mmCIF file of C-alpha atoms and ligand atoms in Angstrom:
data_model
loop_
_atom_site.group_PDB
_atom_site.id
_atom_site.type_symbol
_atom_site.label_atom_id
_atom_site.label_comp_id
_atom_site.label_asym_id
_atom_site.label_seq_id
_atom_site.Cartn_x
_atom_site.Cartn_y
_atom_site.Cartn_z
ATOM 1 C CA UNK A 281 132.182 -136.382 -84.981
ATOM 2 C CA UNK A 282 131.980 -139.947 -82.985
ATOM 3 C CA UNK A 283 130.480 -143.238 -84.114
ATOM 4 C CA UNK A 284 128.008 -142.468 -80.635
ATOM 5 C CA UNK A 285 126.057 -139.649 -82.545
ATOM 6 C CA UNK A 286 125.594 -141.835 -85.532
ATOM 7 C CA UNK A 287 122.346 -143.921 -85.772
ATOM 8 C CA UNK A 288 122.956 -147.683 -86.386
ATOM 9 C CA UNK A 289 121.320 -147.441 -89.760
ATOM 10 C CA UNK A 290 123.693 -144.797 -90.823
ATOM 11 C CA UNK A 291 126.442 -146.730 -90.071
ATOM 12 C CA UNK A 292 125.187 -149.489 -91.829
ATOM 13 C CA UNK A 293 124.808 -147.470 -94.698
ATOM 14 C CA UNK A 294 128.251 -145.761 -94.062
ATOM 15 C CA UNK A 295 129.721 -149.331 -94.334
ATOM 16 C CA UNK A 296 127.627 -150.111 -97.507
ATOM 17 C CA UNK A 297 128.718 -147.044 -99.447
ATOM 18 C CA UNK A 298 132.391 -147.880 -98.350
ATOM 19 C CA UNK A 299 132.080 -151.087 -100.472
ATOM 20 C CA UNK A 300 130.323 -150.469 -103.433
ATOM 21 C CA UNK A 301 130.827 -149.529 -106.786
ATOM 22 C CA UNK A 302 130.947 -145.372 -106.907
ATOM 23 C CA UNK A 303 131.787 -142.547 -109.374
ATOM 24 C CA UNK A 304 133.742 -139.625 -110.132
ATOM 25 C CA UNK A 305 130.270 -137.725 -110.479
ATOM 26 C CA UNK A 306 129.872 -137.552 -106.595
ATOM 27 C CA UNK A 307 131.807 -134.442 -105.841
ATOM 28 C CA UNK A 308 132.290 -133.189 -108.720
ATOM 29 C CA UNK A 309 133.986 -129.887 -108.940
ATOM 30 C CA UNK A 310 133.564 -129.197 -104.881
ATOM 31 C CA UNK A 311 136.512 -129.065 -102.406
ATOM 32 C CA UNK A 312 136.859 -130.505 -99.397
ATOM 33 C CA UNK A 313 138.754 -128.894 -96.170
ATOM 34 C CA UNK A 314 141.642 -131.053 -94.903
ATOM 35 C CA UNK A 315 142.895 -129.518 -91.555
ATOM 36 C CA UNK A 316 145.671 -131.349 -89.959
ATOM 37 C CA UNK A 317 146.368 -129.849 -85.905
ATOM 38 C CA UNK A 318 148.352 -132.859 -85.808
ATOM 39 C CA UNK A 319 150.584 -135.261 -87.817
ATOM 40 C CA UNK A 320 149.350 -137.577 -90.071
ATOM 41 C CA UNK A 321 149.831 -140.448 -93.155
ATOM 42 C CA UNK A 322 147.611 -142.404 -93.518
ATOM 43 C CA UNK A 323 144.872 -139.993 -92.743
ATOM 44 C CA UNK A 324 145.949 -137.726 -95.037
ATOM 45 C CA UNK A 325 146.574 -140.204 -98.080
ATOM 46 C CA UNK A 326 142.994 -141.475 -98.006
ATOM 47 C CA UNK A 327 141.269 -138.820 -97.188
ATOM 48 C CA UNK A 328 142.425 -137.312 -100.301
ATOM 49 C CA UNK A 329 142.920 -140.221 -102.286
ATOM 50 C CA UNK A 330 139.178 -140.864 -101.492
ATOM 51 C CA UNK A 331 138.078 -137.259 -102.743
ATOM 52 C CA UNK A 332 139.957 -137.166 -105.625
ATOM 53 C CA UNK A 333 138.454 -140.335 -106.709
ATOM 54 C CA UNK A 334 134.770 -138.882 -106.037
ATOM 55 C CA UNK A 335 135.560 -136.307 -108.257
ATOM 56 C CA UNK A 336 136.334 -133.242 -105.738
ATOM 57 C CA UNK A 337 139.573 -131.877 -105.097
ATOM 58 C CA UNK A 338 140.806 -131.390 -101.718
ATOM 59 C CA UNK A 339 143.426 -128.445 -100.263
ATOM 60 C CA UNK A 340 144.941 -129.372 -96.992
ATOM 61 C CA UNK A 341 145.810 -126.839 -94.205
ATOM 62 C CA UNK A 342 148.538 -127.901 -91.332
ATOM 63 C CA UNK A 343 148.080 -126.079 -88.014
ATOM 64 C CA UNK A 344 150.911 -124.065 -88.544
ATOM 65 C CA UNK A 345 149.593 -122.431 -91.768
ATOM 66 C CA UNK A 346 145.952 -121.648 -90.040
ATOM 67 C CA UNK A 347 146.634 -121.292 -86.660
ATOM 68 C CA UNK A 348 143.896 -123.180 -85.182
ATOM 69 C CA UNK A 349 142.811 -121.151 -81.869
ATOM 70 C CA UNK A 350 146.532 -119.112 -82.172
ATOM 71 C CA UNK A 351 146.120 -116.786 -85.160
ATOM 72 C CA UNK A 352 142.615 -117.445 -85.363
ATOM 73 C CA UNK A 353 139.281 -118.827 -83.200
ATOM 74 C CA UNK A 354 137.859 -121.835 -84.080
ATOM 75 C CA UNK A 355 134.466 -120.510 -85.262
ATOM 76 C CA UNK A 356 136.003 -118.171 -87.553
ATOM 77 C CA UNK A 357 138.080 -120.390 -89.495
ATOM 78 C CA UNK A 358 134.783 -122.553 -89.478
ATOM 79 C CA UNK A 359 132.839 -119.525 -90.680
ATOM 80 C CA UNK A 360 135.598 -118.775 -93.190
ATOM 81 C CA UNK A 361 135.657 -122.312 -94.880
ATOM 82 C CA UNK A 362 132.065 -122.449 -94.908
ATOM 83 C CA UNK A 363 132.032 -119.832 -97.726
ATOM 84 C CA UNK A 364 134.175 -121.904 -99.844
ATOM 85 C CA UNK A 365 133.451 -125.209 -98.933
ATOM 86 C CA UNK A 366 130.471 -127.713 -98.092
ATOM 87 C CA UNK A 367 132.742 -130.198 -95.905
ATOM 88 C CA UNK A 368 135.460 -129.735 -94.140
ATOM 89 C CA UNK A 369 137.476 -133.062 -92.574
ATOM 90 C CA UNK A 370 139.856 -131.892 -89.256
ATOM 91 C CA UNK A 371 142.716 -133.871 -87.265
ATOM 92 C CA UNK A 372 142.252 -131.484 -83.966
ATOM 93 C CA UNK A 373 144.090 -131.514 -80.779
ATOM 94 C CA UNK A 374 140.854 -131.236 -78.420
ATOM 95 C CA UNK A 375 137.690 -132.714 -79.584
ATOM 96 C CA UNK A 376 135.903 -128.861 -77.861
ATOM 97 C CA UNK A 377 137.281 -127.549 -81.443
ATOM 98 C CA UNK A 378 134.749 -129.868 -83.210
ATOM 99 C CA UNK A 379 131.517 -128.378 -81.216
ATOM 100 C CA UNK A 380 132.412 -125.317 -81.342
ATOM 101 C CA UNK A 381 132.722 -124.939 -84.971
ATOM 102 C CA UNK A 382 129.884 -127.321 -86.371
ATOM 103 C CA UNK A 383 127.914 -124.415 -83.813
ATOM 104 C CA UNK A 384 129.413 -121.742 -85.726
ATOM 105 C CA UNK A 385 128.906 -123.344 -89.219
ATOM 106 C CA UNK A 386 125.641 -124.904 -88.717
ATOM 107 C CA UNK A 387 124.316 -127.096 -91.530
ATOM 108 C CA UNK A 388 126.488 -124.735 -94.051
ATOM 109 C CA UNK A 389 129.110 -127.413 -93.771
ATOM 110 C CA UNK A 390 129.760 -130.443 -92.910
ATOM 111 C CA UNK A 391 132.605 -131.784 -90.593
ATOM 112 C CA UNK A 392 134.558 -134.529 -90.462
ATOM 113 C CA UNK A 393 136.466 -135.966 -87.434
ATOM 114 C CA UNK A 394 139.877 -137.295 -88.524
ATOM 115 C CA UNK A 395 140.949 -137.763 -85.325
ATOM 116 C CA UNK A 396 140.609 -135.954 -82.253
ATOM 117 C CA UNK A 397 141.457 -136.382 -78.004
ATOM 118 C CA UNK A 398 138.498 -138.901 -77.701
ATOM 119 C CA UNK A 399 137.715 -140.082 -81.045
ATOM 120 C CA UNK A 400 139.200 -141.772 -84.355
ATOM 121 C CA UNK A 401 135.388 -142.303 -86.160
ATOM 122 C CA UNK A 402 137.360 -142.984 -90.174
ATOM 123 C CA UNK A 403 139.453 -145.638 -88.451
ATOM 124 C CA UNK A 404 136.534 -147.214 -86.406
ATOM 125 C CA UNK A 405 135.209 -147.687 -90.021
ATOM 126 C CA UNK A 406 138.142 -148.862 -91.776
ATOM 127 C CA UNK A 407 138.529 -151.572 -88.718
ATOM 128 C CA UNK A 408 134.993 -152.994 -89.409
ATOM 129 C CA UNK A 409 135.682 -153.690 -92.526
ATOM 130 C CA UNK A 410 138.710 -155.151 -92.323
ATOM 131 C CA UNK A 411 136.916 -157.314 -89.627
ATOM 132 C CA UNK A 412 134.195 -158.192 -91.705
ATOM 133 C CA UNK A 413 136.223 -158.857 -94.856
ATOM 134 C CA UNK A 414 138.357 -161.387 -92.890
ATOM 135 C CA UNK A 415 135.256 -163.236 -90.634
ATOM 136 C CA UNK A 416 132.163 -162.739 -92.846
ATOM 137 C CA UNK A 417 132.724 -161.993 -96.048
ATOM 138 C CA UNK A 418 132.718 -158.073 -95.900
ATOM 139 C CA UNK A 419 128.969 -158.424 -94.405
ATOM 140 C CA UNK A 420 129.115 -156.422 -91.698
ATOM 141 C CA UNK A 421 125.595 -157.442 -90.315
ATOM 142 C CA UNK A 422 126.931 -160.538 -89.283
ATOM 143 C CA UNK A 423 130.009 -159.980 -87.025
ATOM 144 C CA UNK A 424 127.821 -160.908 -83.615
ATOM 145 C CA UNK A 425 129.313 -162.546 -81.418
ATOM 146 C CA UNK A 426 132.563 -162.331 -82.466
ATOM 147 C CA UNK A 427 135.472 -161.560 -79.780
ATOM 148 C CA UNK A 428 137.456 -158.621 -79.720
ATOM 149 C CA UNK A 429 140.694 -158.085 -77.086
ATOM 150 C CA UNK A 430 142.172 -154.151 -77.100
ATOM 151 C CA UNK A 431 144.899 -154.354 -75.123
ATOM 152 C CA UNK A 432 147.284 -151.431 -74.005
ATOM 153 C CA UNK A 433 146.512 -147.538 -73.439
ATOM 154 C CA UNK A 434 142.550 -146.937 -73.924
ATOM 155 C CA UNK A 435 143.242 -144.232 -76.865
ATOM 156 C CA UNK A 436 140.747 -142.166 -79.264
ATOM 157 C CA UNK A 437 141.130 -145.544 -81.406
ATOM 158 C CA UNK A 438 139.735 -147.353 -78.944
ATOM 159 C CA UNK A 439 136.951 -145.481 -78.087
ATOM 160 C CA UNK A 440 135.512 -145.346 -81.538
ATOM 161 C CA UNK A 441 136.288 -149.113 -82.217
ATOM 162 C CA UNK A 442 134.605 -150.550 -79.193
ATOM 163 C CA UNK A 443 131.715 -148.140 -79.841
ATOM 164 C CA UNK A 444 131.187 -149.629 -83.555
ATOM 165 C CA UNK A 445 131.890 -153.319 -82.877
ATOM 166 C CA UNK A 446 129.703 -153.271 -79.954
ATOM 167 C CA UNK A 447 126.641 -152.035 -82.088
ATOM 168 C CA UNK A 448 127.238 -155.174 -84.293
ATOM 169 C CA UNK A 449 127.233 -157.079 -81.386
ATOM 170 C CA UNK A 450 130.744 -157.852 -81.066
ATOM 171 C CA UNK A 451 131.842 -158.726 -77.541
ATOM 172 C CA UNK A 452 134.959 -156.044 -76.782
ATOM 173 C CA UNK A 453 137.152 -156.554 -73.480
ATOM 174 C CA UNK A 454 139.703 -154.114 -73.100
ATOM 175 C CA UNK A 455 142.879 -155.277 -71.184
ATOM 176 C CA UNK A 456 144.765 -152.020 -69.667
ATOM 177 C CA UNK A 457 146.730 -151.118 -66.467
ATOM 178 C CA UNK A 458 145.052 -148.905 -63.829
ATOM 179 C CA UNK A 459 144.847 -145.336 -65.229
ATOM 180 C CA UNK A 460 144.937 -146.749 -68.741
ATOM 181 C CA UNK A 461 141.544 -147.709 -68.848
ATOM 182 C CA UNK A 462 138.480 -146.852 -70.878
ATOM 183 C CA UNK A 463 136.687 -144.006 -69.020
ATOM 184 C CA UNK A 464 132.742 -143.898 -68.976
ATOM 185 C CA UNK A 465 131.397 -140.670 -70.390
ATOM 186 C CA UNK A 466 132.114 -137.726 -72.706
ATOM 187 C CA UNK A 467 131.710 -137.926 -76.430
ATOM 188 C CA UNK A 468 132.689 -141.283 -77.272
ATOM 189 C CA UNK A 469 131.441 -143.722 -74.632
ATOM 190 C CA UNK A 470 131.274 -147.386 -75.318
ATOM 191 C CA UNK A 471 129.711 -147.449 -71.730
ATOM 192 C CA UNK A 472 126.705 -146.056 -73.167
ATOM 193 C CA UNK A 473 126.214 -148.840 -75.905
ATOM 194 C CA UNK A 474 123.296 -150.614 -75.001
ATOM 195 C CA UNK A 475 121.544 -153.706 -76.849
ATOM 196 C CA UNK A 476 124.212 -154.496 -78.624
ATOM 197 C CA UNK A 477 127.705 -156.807 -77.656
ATOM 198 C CA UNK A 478 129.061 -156.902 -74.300
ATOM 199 C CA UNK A 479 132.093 -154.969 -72.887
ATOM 200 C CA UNK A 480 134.024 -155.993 -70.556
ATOM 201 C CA UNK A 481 137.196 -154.094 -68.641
ATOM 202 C CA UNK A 482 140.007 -156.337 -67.148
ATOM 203 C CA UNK A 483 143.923 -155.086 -65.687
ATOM 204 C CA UNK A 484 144.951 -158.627 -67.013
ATOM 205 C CA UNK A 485 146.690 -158.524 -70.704
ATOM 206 C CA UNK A 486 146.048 -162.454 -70.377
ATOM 207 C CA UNK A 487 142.815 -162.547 -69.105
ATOM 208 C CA UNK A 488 141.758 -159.568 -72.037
ATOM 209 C CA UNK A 489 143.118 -162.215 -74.723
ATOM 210 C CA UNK A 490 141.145 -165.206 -73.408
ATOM 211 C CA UNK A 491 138.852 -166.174 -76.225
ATOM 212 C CA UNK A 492 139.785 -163.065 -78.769
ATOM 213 C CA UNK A 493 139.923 -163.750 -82.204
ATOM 214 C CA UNK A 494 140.851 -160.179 -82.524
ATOM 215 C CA UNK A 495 143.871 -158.749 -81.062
ATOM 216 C CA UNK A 496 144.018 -154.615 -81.216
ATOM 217 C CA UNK A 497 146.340 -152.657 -80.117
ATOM 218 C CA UNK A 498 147.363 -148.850 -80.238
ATOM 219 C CA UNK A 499 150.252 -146.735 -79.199
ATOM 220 C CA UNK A 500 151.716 -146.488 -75.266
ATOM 221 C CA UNK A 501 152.516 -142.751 -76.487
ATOM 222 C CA UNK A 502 149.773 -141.113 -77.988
ATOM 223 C CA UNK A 503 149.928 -137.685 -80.170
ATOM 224 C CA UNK A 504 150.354 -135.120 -77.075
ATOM 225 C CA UNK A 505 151.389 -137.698 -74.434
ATOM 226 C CA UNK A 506 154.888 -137.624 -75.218
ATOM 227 C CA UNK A 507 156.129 -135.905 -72.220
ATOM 228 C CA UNK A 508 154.866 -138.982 -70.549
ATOM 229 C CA UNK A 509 157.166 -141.443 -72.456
ATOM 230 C CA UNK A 510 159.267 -143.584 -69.910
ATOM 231 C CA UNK A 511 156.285 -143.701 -67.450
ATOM 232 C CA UNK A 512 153.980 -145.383 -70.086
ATOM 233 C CA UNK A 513 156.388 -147.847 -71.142
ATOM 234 C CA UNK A 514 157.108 -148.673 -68.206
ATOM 235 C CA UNK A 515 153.626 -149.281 -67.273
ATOM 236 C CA UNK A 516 152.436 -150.544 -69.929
ATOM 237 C CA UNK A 517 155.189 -152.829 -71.060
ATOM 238 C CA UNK A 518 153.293 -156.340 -69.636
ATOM 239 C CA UNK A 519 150.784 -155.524 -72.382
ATOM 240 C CA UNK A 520 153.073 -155.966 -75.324
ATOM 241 C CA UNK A 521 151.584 -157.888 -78.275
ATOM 242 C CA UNK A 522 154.190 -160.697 -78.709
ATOM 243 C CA UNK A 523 154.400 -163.694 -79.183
ATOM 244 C CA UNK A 524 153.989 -165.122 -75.581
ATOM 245 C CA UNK A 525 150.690 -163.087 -75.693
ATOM 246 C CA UNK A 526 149.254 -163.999 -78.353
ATOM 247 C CA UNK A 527 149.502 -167.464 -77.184
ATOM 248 C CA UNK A 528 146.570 -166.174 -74.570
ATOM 249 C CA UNK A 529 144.377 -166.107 -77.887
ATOM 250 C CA UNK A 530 141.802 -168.326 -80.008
ATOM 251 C CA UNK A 531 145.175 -170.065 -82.286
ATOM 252 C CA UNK A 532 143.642 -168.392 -85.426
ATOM 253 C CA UNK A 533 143.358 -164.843 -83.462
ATOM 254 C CA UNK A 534 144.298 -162.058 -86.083
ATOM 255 C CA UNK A 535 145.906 -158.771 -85.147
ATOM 256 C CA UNK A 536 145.124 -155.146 -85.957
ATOM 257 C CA UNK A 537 146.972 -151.679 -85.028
ATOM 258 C CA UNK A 538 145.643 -148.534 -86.277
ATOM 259 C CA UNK A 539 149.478 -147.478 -87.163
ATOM 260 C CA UNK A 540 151.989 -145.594 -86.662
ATOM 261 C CA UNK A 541 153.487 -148.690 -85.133
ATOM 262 C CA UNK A 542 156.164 -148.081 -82.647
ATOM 263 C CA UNK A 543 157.780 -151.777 -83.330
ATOM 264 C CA UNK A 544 158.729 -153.446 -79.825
ATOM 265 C CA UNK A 545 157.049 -151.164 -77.201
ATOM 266 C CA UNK A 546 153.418 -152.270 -78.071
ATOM 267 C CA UNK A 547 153.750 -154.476 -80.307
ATOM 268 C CA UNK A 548 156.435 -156.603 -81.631
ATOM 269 C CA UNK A 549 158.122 -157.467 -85.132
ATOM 270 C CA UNK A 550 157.212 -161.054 -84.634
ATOM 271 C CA UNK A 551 153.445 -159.853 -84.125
ATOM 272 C CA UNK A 552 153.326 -157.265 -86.856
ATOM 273 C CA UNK A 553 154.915 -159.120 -89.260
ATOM 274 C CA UNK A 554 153.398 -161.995 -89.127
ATOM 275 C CA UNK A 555 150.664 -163.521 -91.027
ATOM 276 C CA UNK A 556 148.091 -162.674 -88.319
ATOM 277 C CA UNK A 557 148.296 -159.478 -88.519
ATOM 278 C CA UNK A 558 145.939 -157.638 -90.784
ATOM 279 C CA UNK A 559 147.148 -154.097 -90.554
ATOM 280 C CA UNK A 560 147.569 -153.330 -94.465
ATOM 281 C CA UNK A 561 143.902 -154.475 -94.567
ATOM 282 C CA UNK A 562 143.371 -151.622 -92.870
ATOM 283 C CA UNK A 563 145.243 -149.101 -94.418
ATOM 284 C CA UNK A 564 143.932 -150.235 -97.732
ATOM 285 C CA UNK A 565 140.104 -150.072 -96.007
ATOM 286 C CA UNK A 566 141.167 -146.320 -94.665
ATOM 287 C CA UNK A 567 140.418 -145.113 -97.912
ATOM 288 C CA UNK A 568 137.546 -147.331 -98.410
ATOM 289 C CA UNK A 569 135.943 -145.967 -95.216
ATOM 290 C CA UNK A 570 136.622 -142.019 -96.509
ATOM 291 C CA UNK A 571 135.048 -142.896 -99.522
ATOM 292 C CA UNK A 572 131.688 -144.021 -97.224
ATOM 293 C CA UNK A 573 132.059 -140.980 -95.302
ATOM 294 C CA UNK A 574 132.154 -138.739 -97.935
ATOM 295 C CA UNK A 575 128.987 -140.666 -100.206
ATOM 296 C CA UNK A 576 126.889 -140.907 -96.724
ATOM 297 C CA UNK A 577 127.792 -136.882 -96.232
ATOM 298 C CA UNK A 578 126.352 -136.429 -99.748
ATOM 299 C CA UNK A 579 123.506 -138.650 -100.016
ATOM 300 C CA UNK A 580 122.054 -136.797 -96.868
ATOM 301 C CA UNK A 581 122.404 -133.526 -98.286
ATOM 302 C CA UNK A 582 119.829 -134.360 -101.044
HETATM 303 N N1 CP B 125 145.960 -144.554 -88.231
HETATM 304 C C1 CP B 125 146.154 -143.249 -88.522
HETATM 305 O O1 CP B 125 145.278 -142.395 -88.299
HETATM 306 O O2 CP B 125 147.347 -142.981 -89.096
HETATM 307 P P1 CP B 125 147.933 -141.511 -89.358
HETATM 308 O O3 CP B 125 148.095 -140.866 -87.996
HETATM 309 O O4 CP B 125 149.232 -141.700 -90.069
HETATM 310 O O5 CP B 125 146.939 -140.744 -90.175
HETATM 311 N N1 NVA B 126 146.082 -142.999 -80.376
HETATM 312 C C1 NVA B 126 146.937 -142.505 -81.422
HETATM 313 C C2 NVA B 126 146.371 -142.831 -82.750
HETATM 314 C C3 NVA B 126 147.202 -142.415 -83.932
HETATM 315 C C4 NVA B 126 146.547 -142.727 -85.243
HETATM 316 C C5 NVA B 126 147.147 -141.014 -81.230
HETATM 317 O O1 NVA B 126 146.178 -140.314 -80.897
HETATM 318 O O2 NVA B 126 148.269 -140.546 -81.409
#
């Protein structure tokens, strides 16, 4: 549901079983739920590129077929899938959905959060990785230390990175304008990390940068904000990643985005383009993260 609930050994083991070698014997002949409230790609391709290659086969159900909470509750499409299938991985509008139907289901299946209000767990994991492959070799264990600037809207994405890197004891400083800013509390709180890296909250995009050798950034406009559009960019627009930003950062900073990428409000061409940014590392690591997901969820049913 949110990196938070998950022990640091399981996320150690998470990011193990996203790297090594695996077979087709691992969900063999079993389905896996794919419900999409909201719009998706990349999402979509790897969670069911990732199943596939375990074996499984996965059927996907957009809100409008199911009717999430319209044509049906929550708990009963939860009840419903849980006679057909053992997991069941959900994009949802409001994270409430989640609770309420791992309540209903109980340990009959398990759920996966593919995104949701306060939490983006898959892409927390892909992130890591891509972290790890570029400073340490892939070795996740050793990523202390390291600096990481978010910059922009505090979204789901951020939530669920800052709680992952600061377990490893990554140092996370999130730059974002009053009303923008990471929130203490609810189900995804970095706030409650304790023991691990330090994070710290600054209004200054420049000051957020200062020592990062990893720049992040996420949408002005995310999925459900959109009757908010001019008021974000306007508000948000001094914490572009460009150019003249990045030069706030370590010289050999690299640059992530979770994507969809709206090129020029929060970040620019220049940036995205460029050979600091990492972002098809992390696509490509999207499905390597499913694929840990998926071999954790199985290895803890045994
Ligand atoms: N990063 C991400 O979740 O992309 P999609 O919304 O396309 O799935
Ligand atoms: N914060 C974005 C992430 C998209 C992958 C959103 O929720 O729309």
């Amino acid at each position: 549901m949110t990196v938070e609930e998950r022990s640091s050994s399981e996320l150690a083991r998470i990011y193990e079983l996203a790297r090594s070698p695996f077979d087709d014997e691992t969900l063999k002949g079993q389905g896996v739920a794919l419900i999409f409230e909201r719009p998706s790609l990349r999402t979509r391709a790897s969670s069911s590129s990732a199943v596939h290659e375990l074996g499984g086969y996965a059927t996907f159900f957009s809100d409008e077929e199911i009717g999430l909470e319209s044509r049906e509750s929550a708990e009963d499409v939860g009840r419903t899938l849980a006679q057909m299938y053992a997991i069941c991985a959900m994009r949802v509008r409001s994270h409430a959905v989640f609770n309420r139907m791992r309540i209903a289901t109980g340990d009959q299946m398990s759920l996966v959060n593919l995104l949701s209000d306060v939490a983006h767990p898959t892409q927390a994991v892909a992130d890591v990785l891509t972290i790890a492959e570029r400073f340490t070799d892939g070795d996740v264990a050793k990523l202390a230390g390291l600096e990481v600037a978010y910059v922009g809207d505090a979204t789901n994405v951020t939530r669920s990175l800052a709680v992952a890197l600061l377990r490893l004891g990554v140092n996370v400083t999130v730059g974002a304008p009053e009303g923008y800013q990471l929130i203490a509390g609810g189900d995804e709180d970095p706030g409650a990390v304790t023991g691990g890296g330090t994070l710290r909250l600054t209004d200054s995009p420049t000051q957020a940068l200062r020592e990062a050798d990893v720049v992040y950034t996420d949408a002005w406009v995310s999925m459900g904000f959109e009757g908010q559009t001019a008021r974000r960019r306007e508000d948000l627009a001094p914490f572009r990643v460009d150019e003249s930003l990045m030069k706030f950062a370590k010289r050999d900073a690299v640059v992530l985005h979770c994507l969809p990428a709206h090129r020029g409000d929060e970040i620019s061409n220049e940036v995205l383009d460029s050979e600091k940014s990492l972002v098809w590392r992390q696509v490509f690591h999207r499905r390597s993260a499913m694929l840990g997901v998926l071999r954790w969820i199985k290895e803890e049913e045994k």
